[in-house]
Amino acid sequence: MFTGIWMMDFSLNYLLQFSVILALIVLLLVVVGVHVSAYTVDQTRHEKEKHFLTADGKEESFPSLMDPPSLELSVVVPSYNEEIRLPVMMDEAMEYLEKRQKEKPSFTYEVIVVDDGSKDKTTEVAMKYTKKYGAQKVRVLTLVKNRGKGGAVRMGTLSSRGRLILMADADGATKFADIENVEEGLESISEKPDNMAISCGSRAHLEKESVAQRSMFRTFLMYGFHFLVWFFCVRGIKDTQCGFKLFTREAALKTFSSLHVERWAFDVELLFIAQCFDIPVVEVAVNWKEIEGSKLVPFWSWLQMGRDLVFIRLRYLTGAEAPVRLTPRRSLHPNTRAVHLQSARDSAFRCFAELPDYSDCYSTRHIKIKRLAAGRGGLFYTRLYLGCTEIN
């Protein structure tokens, strides 16, 4: 009898140990898979993507987000096969913007329509507005290949001239005049470190009505996605997916420069990056209505978004990707210097970060540097000798 009990305990212990080992192996495989699946977002532009056409057909170069702002507002409109829905949105937007400029001549703006590799006549439709209003007000950026909504927004944002940058969907689901709401939200943020802030349009107040109109399956997917967003990435924002967001130029540069996801879940990563950098984010209610012709396929798109959410979190945790964040331990000297950071694994990878000069600090520490332009791999450590000693 005792022998049987002993054998049972032995079997249970063996099974428990085997389960733990198996779980560790699975976790290791997941981590390796995340690193292997990490990819570099192609920041380079095709030659055709570096220019836009003026009303008379002449080519001019797009500016850079690194340049100082020359306008008050830039509106970035990602568009994929939107020849039918785009005119409705553009008519509403241009009517509002033109009226606002007449009332306040100092208000200057531009609309950048980003054709995300469309197969229809989206570019031709958008160019009609360039010919009507001029290239100083409406510019068309035609991408050579489809990048996804996040990639289109990023490319348009990096080509903008505005002090403020609004991202707005081409379907016109959000009432364009509600830009005043998100502007007020931006102004309500009293403390803007380095002039960085984000105001997000929100449909959270319409959730009950939305649930009533949707099938039980779509409602289940919606709540499941919200849970994954809350659990893995962003907390405090009820509606991360509303395509109506306003950025200060500085916040756009900080977040879009670190963006990796180019498909539907890019909004979540943007807000996740903002939280990493302690960029203030406010959520503002906007008017919204369902527009037919959505490119979002309910099941497969939500499945892809859920996968991206899990991978975003795991990649940042394991170092496959993340924004560089250096936090000095001592008071800053007014002068700053550019520090060269180099990966031990990939000698070709380089990153430049601003590190304050220290006048009397001789201590050392490890600072974890995550690869911004991550290829395969990601995490490496650089010992920084603060003060007089240089990085090797």
Coordinates of C-alpha atoms in Angstrom, one line a residue:
M1 CA 0.0 0.0 0.0
F2 CA 2.7 2.4 1.0
T3 CA 4.6 1.4 -2.1
G4 CA 1.6 2.3 -4.2
I5 CA 1.2 5.7 -2.5
W6 CA 4.9 6.4 -2.9
M7 CA 4.8 5.5 -6.6
M8 CA 1.8 7.8 -7.0
D9 CA 3.6 10.7 -5.4
F10 CA 6.6 10.0 -7.5
S11 CA 4.4 10.0 -10.6
L12 CA 2.8 13.3 -9.6
N13 CA 6.1 14.9 -8.9
Y14 CA 7.5 13.7 -12.2
L15 CA 4.4 15.0 -14.1
L16 CA 4.7 18.3 -12.4
Q17 CA 8.4 18.7 -13.2
F18 CA 7.7 17.6 -16.8
S19 CA 4.9 20.2 -17.0
V20 CA 7.2 23.0 -15.7
I21 CA 9.9 22.0 -18.1
L22 CA 7.5 21.9 -21.0
A23 CA 6.1 25.3 -20.1
L24 CA 9.6 26.8 -20.0
I25 CA 10.3 25.3 -23.4
V26 CA 7.1 26.7 -24.8
L27 CA 7.9 30.1 -23.3
L28 CA 11.4 30.0 -24.8
L29 CA 10.0 29.1 -28.2
V30 CA 7.6 32.0 -28.0
V31 CA 10.4 34.4 -27.0
V32 CA 12.6 33.1 -29.9
G33 CA 9.7 33.3 -32.2
V34 CA 9.0 36.9 -31.3
H35 CA 12.6 37.8 -31.9
V36 CA 12.7 36.0 -35.2
S37 CA 9.5 37.5 -36.3
A38 CA 10.7 41.0 -35.4
Y39 CA 11.1 43.0 -38.6
T40 CA 12.4 46.3 -39.6
V41 CA 9.8 48.9 -40.7
D42 CA 11.0 50.2 -44.0
Q43 CA 11.6 53.9 -43.4
T44 CA 13.1 54.4 -46.8
R45 CA 11.0 55.9 -49.6
H46 CA 10.8 54.8 -53.1
E47 CA 11.9 57.6 -55.4
K48 CA 8.3 58.2 -56.5
E49 CA 7.2 58.7 -52.9
K50 CA 9.6 61.6 -52.4
H51 CA 7.6 63.9 -54.6
F52 CA 4.1 65.2 -55.1
L53 CA 2.5 66.8 -58.1
T54 CA 1.4 70.4 -58.1
A55 CA -1.8 71.6 -59.8
D56 CA 0.0 72.1 -63.1
G57 CA 1.7 68.7 -63.0
K58 CA 5.2 69.7 -61.7
E59 CA 7.1 67.6 -59.3
E60 CA 8.1 69.0 -55.9
S61 CA 9.8 67.3 -52.9
F62 CA 7.9 66.5 -49.7
P63 CA 9.3 68.2 -46.6
S64 CA 10.4 66.3 -43.5
L65 CA 8.8 66.1 -40.1
M66 CA 12.2 67.0 -38.8
D67 CA 11.8 70.5 -40.3
P68 CA 10.3 73.3 -38.3
P69 CA 6.5 73.7 -38.8
S70 CA 5.4 76.2 -41.5
L71 CA 1.6 75.7 -41.1
E72 CA -0.8 75.5 -38.3
L73 CA -2.5 72.2 -39.2
S74 CA -1.7 69.1 -41.3
V75 CA -4.5 66.6 -42.0
V76 CA -3.2 63.1 -42.9
V77 CA -5.8 61.0 -44.7
P78 CA -4.8 57.3 -45.2
S79 CA -6.7 55.9 -48.2
Y80 CA -6.9 52.5 -49.8
N81 CA -9.3 51.9 -52.7
E82 CA -11.3 55.0 -51.6
E83 CA -12.4 56.5 -54.9
I84 CA -16.0 56.3 -53.8
R85 CA -15.9 57.4 -50.1
L86 CA -13.0 59.9 -50.3
P87 CA -14.9 62.7 -52.1
V88 CA -17.6 62.9 -49.4
M89 CA -14.9 63.2 -46.7
M90 CA -12.8 65.7 -48.6
D91 CA -15.8 67.9 -49.5
E92 CA -16.7 68.1 -45.8
A93 CA -13.2 68.7 -44.6
M94 CA -12.3 71.3 -47.3
E95 CA -15.5 73.2 -46.7
Y96 CA -14.7 73.4 -42.9
L97 CA -11.1 74.3 -43.4
E98 CA -11.8 77.0 -46.0
K99 CA -14.5 78.5 -43.9
R100 CA -12.2 78.6 -40.8
Q101 CA -9.4 80.2 -42.8
K102 CA -11.7 82.9 -44.1
E103 CA -12.8 83.6 -40.5
K104 CA -9.2 83.6 -39.3
P105 CA -6.7 84.3 -42.1
S106 CA -3.8 83.4 -39.8
F107 CA -5.1 79.8 -39.8
T108 CA -3.1 77.8 -42.4
Y109 CA -3.5 74.2 -43.2
E110 CA -2.7 71.3 -45.6
V111 CA -4.4 68.0 -46.4
I112 CA -2.2 65.1 -47.3
V113 CA -4.1 62.2 -48.9
V114 CA -1.9 59.1 -48.8
D115 CA -2.9 56.5 -51.4
D116 CA -1.8 53.3 -49.9
G117 CA -1.1 51.4 -53.1
S118 CA -4.7 51.5 -54.2
K119 CA -5.9 49.5 -57.2
D120 CA -8.7 51.9 -58.1
K121 CA -8.6 55.7 -59.0
T122 CA -8.0 57.0 -55.5
T123 CA -5.0 59.1 -56.6
E124 CA -6.9 60.6 -59.5
V125 CA -9.8 61.5 -57.3
A126 CA -7.5 63.1 -54.7
M127 CA -5.6 65.1 -57.4
K128 CA -8.9 66.8 -58.4
Y129 CA -8.7 68.6 -55.0
T130 CA -5.1 69.6 -55.6
K131 CA -6.1 71.1 -58.9
K132 CA -9.0 72.9 -57.2
Y133 CA -7.3 74.2 -54.1
G134 CA -3.6 74.1 -55.1
A135 CA -0.7 72.0 -53.8
Q136 CA -0.1 74.3 -50.9
K137 CA -3.4 73.0 -49.4
V138 CA -3.9 69.5 -50.9
R139 CA -1.1 67.1 -51.6
V140 CA -1.2 63.5 -52.7
L141 CA 1.3 61.0 -51.6
T142 CA 1.0 57.8 -53.6
L143 CA 2.8 54.8 -52.1
V144 CA 4.3 52.3 -54.5
K145 CA 3.1 49.3 -52.5
N146 CA 0.4 48.8 -49.9
R147 CA 1.9 49.3 -46.4
G148 CA -1.3 49.1 -44.3
K149 CA -3.2 51.9 -42.6
G150 CA -0.4 52.5 -40.0
G151 CA 2.2 52.7 -42.7
A152 CA 0.2 55.1 -44.7
V153 CA -0.4 57.4 -41.7
R154 CA 3.3 57.3 -40.8
M155 CA 4.4 58.2 -44.3
G156 CA 2.0 61.1 -44.5
T157 CA 2.9 62.3 -41.0
L158 CA 6.6 62.2 -41.8
S159 CA 5.8 64.5 -44.9
S160 CA 3.7 67.0 -43.0
R161 CA 4.3 70.7 -42.3
G162 CA 1.9 71.5 -39.5
R163 CA 2.4 72.5 -35.9
L164 CA -0.5 70.2 -35.2
I165 CA -1.1 66.9 -37.1
L166 CA -4.5 65.4 -37.4
M167 CA -5.1 61.9 -38.6
A168 CA -8.5 61.4 -40.2
D169 CA -10.1 58.4 -41.9
A170 CA -11.0 58.6 -45.6
D171 CA -14.5 57.3 -44.9
G172 CA -15.7 60.5 -43.1
A173 CA -17.1 58.5 -40.3
T174 CA -16.1 61.2 -37.8
K175 CA -17.7 64.6 -38.2
F176 CA -14.7 66.8 -39.3
A177 CA -15.9 69.8 -37.3
D178 CA -15.1 67.8 -34.2
I179 CA -11.5 68.7 -34.7
E180 CA -12.5 71.6 -32.4
N181 CA -13.2 69.1 -29.7
V182 CA -9.8 67.3 -30.0
E183 CA -8.1 70.7 -30.2
E184 CA -9.8 71.7 -26.9
G185 CA -8.7 68.4 -25.5
L186 CA -5.1 69.2 -26.5
E187 CA -5.3 72.6 -24.9
S188 CA -6.8 71.1 -21.7
I189 CA -3.5 69.3 -21.1
S190 CA -1.8 71.8 -18.9
E191 CA 1.6 70.3 -18.7
K192 CA 3.2 69.3 -22.1
P193 CA 6.7 68.1 -21.6
D194 CA 8.8 69.3 -24.6
N195 CA 5.5 70.4 -26.1
M196 CA 4.4 66.8 -26.5
A197 CA 0.7 65.9 -26.2
I198 CA -1.9 63.7 -28.0
S199 CA -5.7 64.2 -28.1
C200 CA -7.7 61.1 -29.2
G201 CA -11.2 61.2 -30.6
S202 CA -13.3 58.6 -28.8
R203 CA -16.5 56.6 -29.6
A204 CA -16.7 55.1 -26.1
H205 CA -19.9 57.1 -25.4
L206 CA -21.5 55.3 -28.3
E207 CA -20.7 51.8 -27.1
K208 CA -24.1 50.8 -25.8
E209 CA -25.7 51.8 -29.1
S210 CA -23.0 50.0 -31.0
V211 CA -23.6 46.8 -29.0
A212 CA -27.3 47.0 -29.7
Q213 CA -26.7 47.1 -33.4
R214 CA -24.0 44.5 -33.7
S215 CA -24.3 40.7 -33.7
M216 CA -23.3 38.8 -30.6
F217 CA -20.2 37.5 -32.3
R218 CA -18.9 40.9 -33.3
T219 CA -19.7 42.2 -29.8
F220 CA -17.6 39.3 -28.4
L221 CA -14.7 40.2 -30.7
M222 CA -14.9 43.9 -29.7
Y223 CA -14.8 43.1 -26.0
G224 CA -12.1 40.6 -26.5
F225 CA -10.0 43.1 -28.3
H226 CA -10.6 45.7 -25.6
F227 CA -9.4 43.3 -23.0
L228 CA -6.2 42.4 -24.9
V229 CA -5.5 46.1 -25.3
W230 CA -6.0 46.7 -21.6
F231 CA -4.1 43.6 -20.5
F232 CA -1.1 43.9 -22.8
C233 CA -0.6 47.4 -23.9
V234 CA -2.6 50.5 -23.0
R235 CA -4.7 51.4 -20.0
G236 CA -6.7 54.5 -19.4
I237 CA -7.9 54.9 -23.0
K238 CA -11.3 53.4 -23.7
D239 CA -11.2 53.7 -27.5
T240 CA -7.8 53.3 -29.0
Q241 CA -9.0 52.6 -32.6
C242 CA -10.9 55.8 -33.4
G243 CA -9.2 57.2 -36.6
F244 CA -9.4 60.8 -35.4
K245 CA -6.3 61.7 -33.4
L246 CA -4.5 65.0 -33.0
F247 CA -0.7 65.2 -32.3
T248 CA 1.6 68.1 -31.5
R249 CA 4.4 68.0 -34.0
E250 CA 6.9 67.0 -31.3
A251 CA 4.7 64.1 -30.1
A252 CA 4.2 62.9 -33.7
L253 CA 8.0 62.8 -34.3
K254 CA 8.6 60.9 -31.1
T255 CA 5.9 58.3 -31.6
F256 CA 5.9 57.7 -35.3
S257 CA 9.7 57.4 -35.3
S258 CA 9.4 54.4 -33.1
L259 CA 6.4 52.8 -34.8
H260 CA 6.8 49.2 -35.9
V261 CA 3.2 48.0 -36.6
E262 CA 1.9 49.1 -39.9
R263 CA -1.5 47.4 -40.0
W264 CA -4.7 47.9 -37.9
A265 CA -3.1 47.7 -34.4
F266 CA -0.8 50.6 -35.1
D267 CA -3.0 52.9 -33.0
V268 CA -2.3 50.8 -29.9
E269 CA 1.4 50.8 -30.4
L270 CA 1.4 54.6 -30.9
L271 CA -0.4 55.1 -27.5
F272 CA 1.9 52.4 -25.9
I273 CA 4.9 54.4 -27.1
A274 CA 3.4 57.6 -25.8
Q275 CA 3.0 56.0 -22.4
C276 CA 6.6 54.8 -22.5
F277 CA 7.7 58.4 -23.0
D278 CA 5.2 59.8 -20.5
I279 CA 3.5 61.9 -23.3
P280 CA 0.2 63.2 -22.0
V281 CA -2.9 61.7 -23.8
V282 CA -6.5 62.9 -23.5
E283 CA -9.6 61.2 -24.8
V284 CA -12.4 63.3 -26.2
A285 CA -15.9 62.3 -27.4
V286 CA -16.6 62.8 -31.1
N287 CA -19.6 62.3 -33.4
W288 CA -19.2 59.1 -35.3
K289 CA -21.4 57.0 -37.7
E290 CA -20.9 53.7 -39.4
I291 CA -20.0 54.1 -43.1
E292 CA -20.4 51.2 -45.6
G293 CA -17.4 49.9 -47.4
S294 CA -15.1 49.2 -44.4
K295 CA -11.8 47.4 -45.3
L296 CA -11.9 45.7 -41.9
V297 CA -12.8 42.0 -42.3
P298 CA -14.4 41.3 -38.9
F299 CA -12.9 37.9 -38.0
W300 CA -9.5 37.9 -39.7
S301 CA -8.7 41.5 -39.1
W302 CA -9.5 41.2 -35.4
L303 CA -7.4 38.0 -35.2
Q304 CA -4.5 39.8 -36.8
M305 CA -4.9 42.7 -34.4
G306 CA -5.0 40.4 -31.4
R307 CA -1.8 38.7 -32.6
D308 CA -0.2 42.1 -33.1
L309 CA -1.1 43.2 -29.5
V310 CA 0.4 40.1 -28.0
F311 CA 3.5 40.5 -30.1
I312 CA 3.8 44.2 -29.3
R313 CA 4.0 43.5 -25.6
L314 CA 6.3 40.5 -25.9
R315 CA 8.7 42.3 -28.3
Y316 CA 9.0 45.2 -26.0
L317 CA 9.4 43.0 -22.9
T318 CA 12.1 40.9 -24.6
G319 CA 13.8 43.8 -26.4
A320 CA 13.0 42.9 -29.9
E321 CA 11.7 46.5 -30.3
A322 CA 11.2 49.5 -28.0
P323 CA 11.7 53.2 -27.9
V324 CA 15.0 54.4 -26.5
R325 CA 14.5 55.9 -23.1
L326 CA 17.4 57.2 -21.1
T327 CA 16.7 58.5 -17.7
P328 CA 19.7 60.3 -16.0
R329 CA 20.2 59.9 -12.3
R330 CA 21.6 63.3 -11.5
S331 CA 20.9 66.9 -12.3
L332 CA 21.5 67.8 -15.9
H333 CA 24.3 70.0 -17.1
P334 CA 23.0 72.5 -19.7
N335 CA 25.2 71.1 -22.4
T336 CA 24.3 67.9 -24.2
R337 CA 26.3 65.6 -26.4
A338 CA 25.5 63.0 -29.0
V339 CA 26.4 59.5 -27.9
H340 CA 27.1 56.8 -30.3
L341 CA 25.4 53.5 -29.3
Q342 CA 26.4 50.4 -31.2
S343 CA 25.0 46.8 -31.0
A344 CA 27.4 44.1 -30.1
R345 CA 25.5 41.7 -32.2
D346 CA 25.1 43.8 -35.3
S347 CA 28.0 46.3 -35.9
A348 CA 26.1 47.9 -38.7
F349 CA 23.2 49.0 -36.4
R350 CA 23.6 52.4 -35.0
C351 CA 21.5 54.6 -32.9
F352 CA 22.0 58.2 -31.8
A353 CA 20.5 59.4 -28.5
E354 CA 20.9 62.6 -26.5
L355 CA 22.6 62.1 -23.2
P356 CA 23.3 65.0 -20.8
D357 CA 26.8 65.9 -19.9
Y358 CA 27.7 65.3 -16.3
S359 CA 30.3 67.4 -14.7
D360 CA 31.1 65.4 -11.6
C361 CA 29.7 62.0 -12.0
Y362 CA 32.1 59.0 -12.2
S363 CA 29.8 56.2 -11.5
T364 CA 28.7 53.6 -14.0
R365 CA 25.6 51.8 -14.7
H366 CA 24.0 49.6 -17.3
I367 CA 21.3 51.1 -19.5
K368 CA 19.2 48.8 -21.5
I369 CA 19.0 50.0 -25.1
K370 CA 16.2 48.6 -27.2
R371 CA 16.6 48.5 -31.0
L372 CA 14.5 51.1 -32.6
A373 CA 15.1 49.9 -36.2
A374 CA 15.1 46.4 -35.0
G375 CA 16.1 43.7 -37.5
R376 CA 16.3 40.2 -36.1
G377 CA 17.3 40.2 -32.5
G378 CA 17.0 43.2 -30.3
L379 CA 18.3 43.5 -26.8
F380 CA 21.8 44.6 -25.9
Y381 CA 23.5 46.4 -23.1
T382 CA 25.9 49.2 -23.2
R383 CA 27.9 50.2 -20.2
L384 CA 27.8 54.0 -20.0
Y385 CA 30.6 55.7 -18.2
L386 CA 29.0 58.9 -17.1
G387 CA 31.2 62.0 -16.8
C388 CA 34.6 61.9 -18.4
T389 CA 34.7 58.4 -19.8
E390 CA 33.6 57.7 -23.3
I391 CA 31.6 54.7 -24.5
N392 CA 33.7 52.0 -26.2

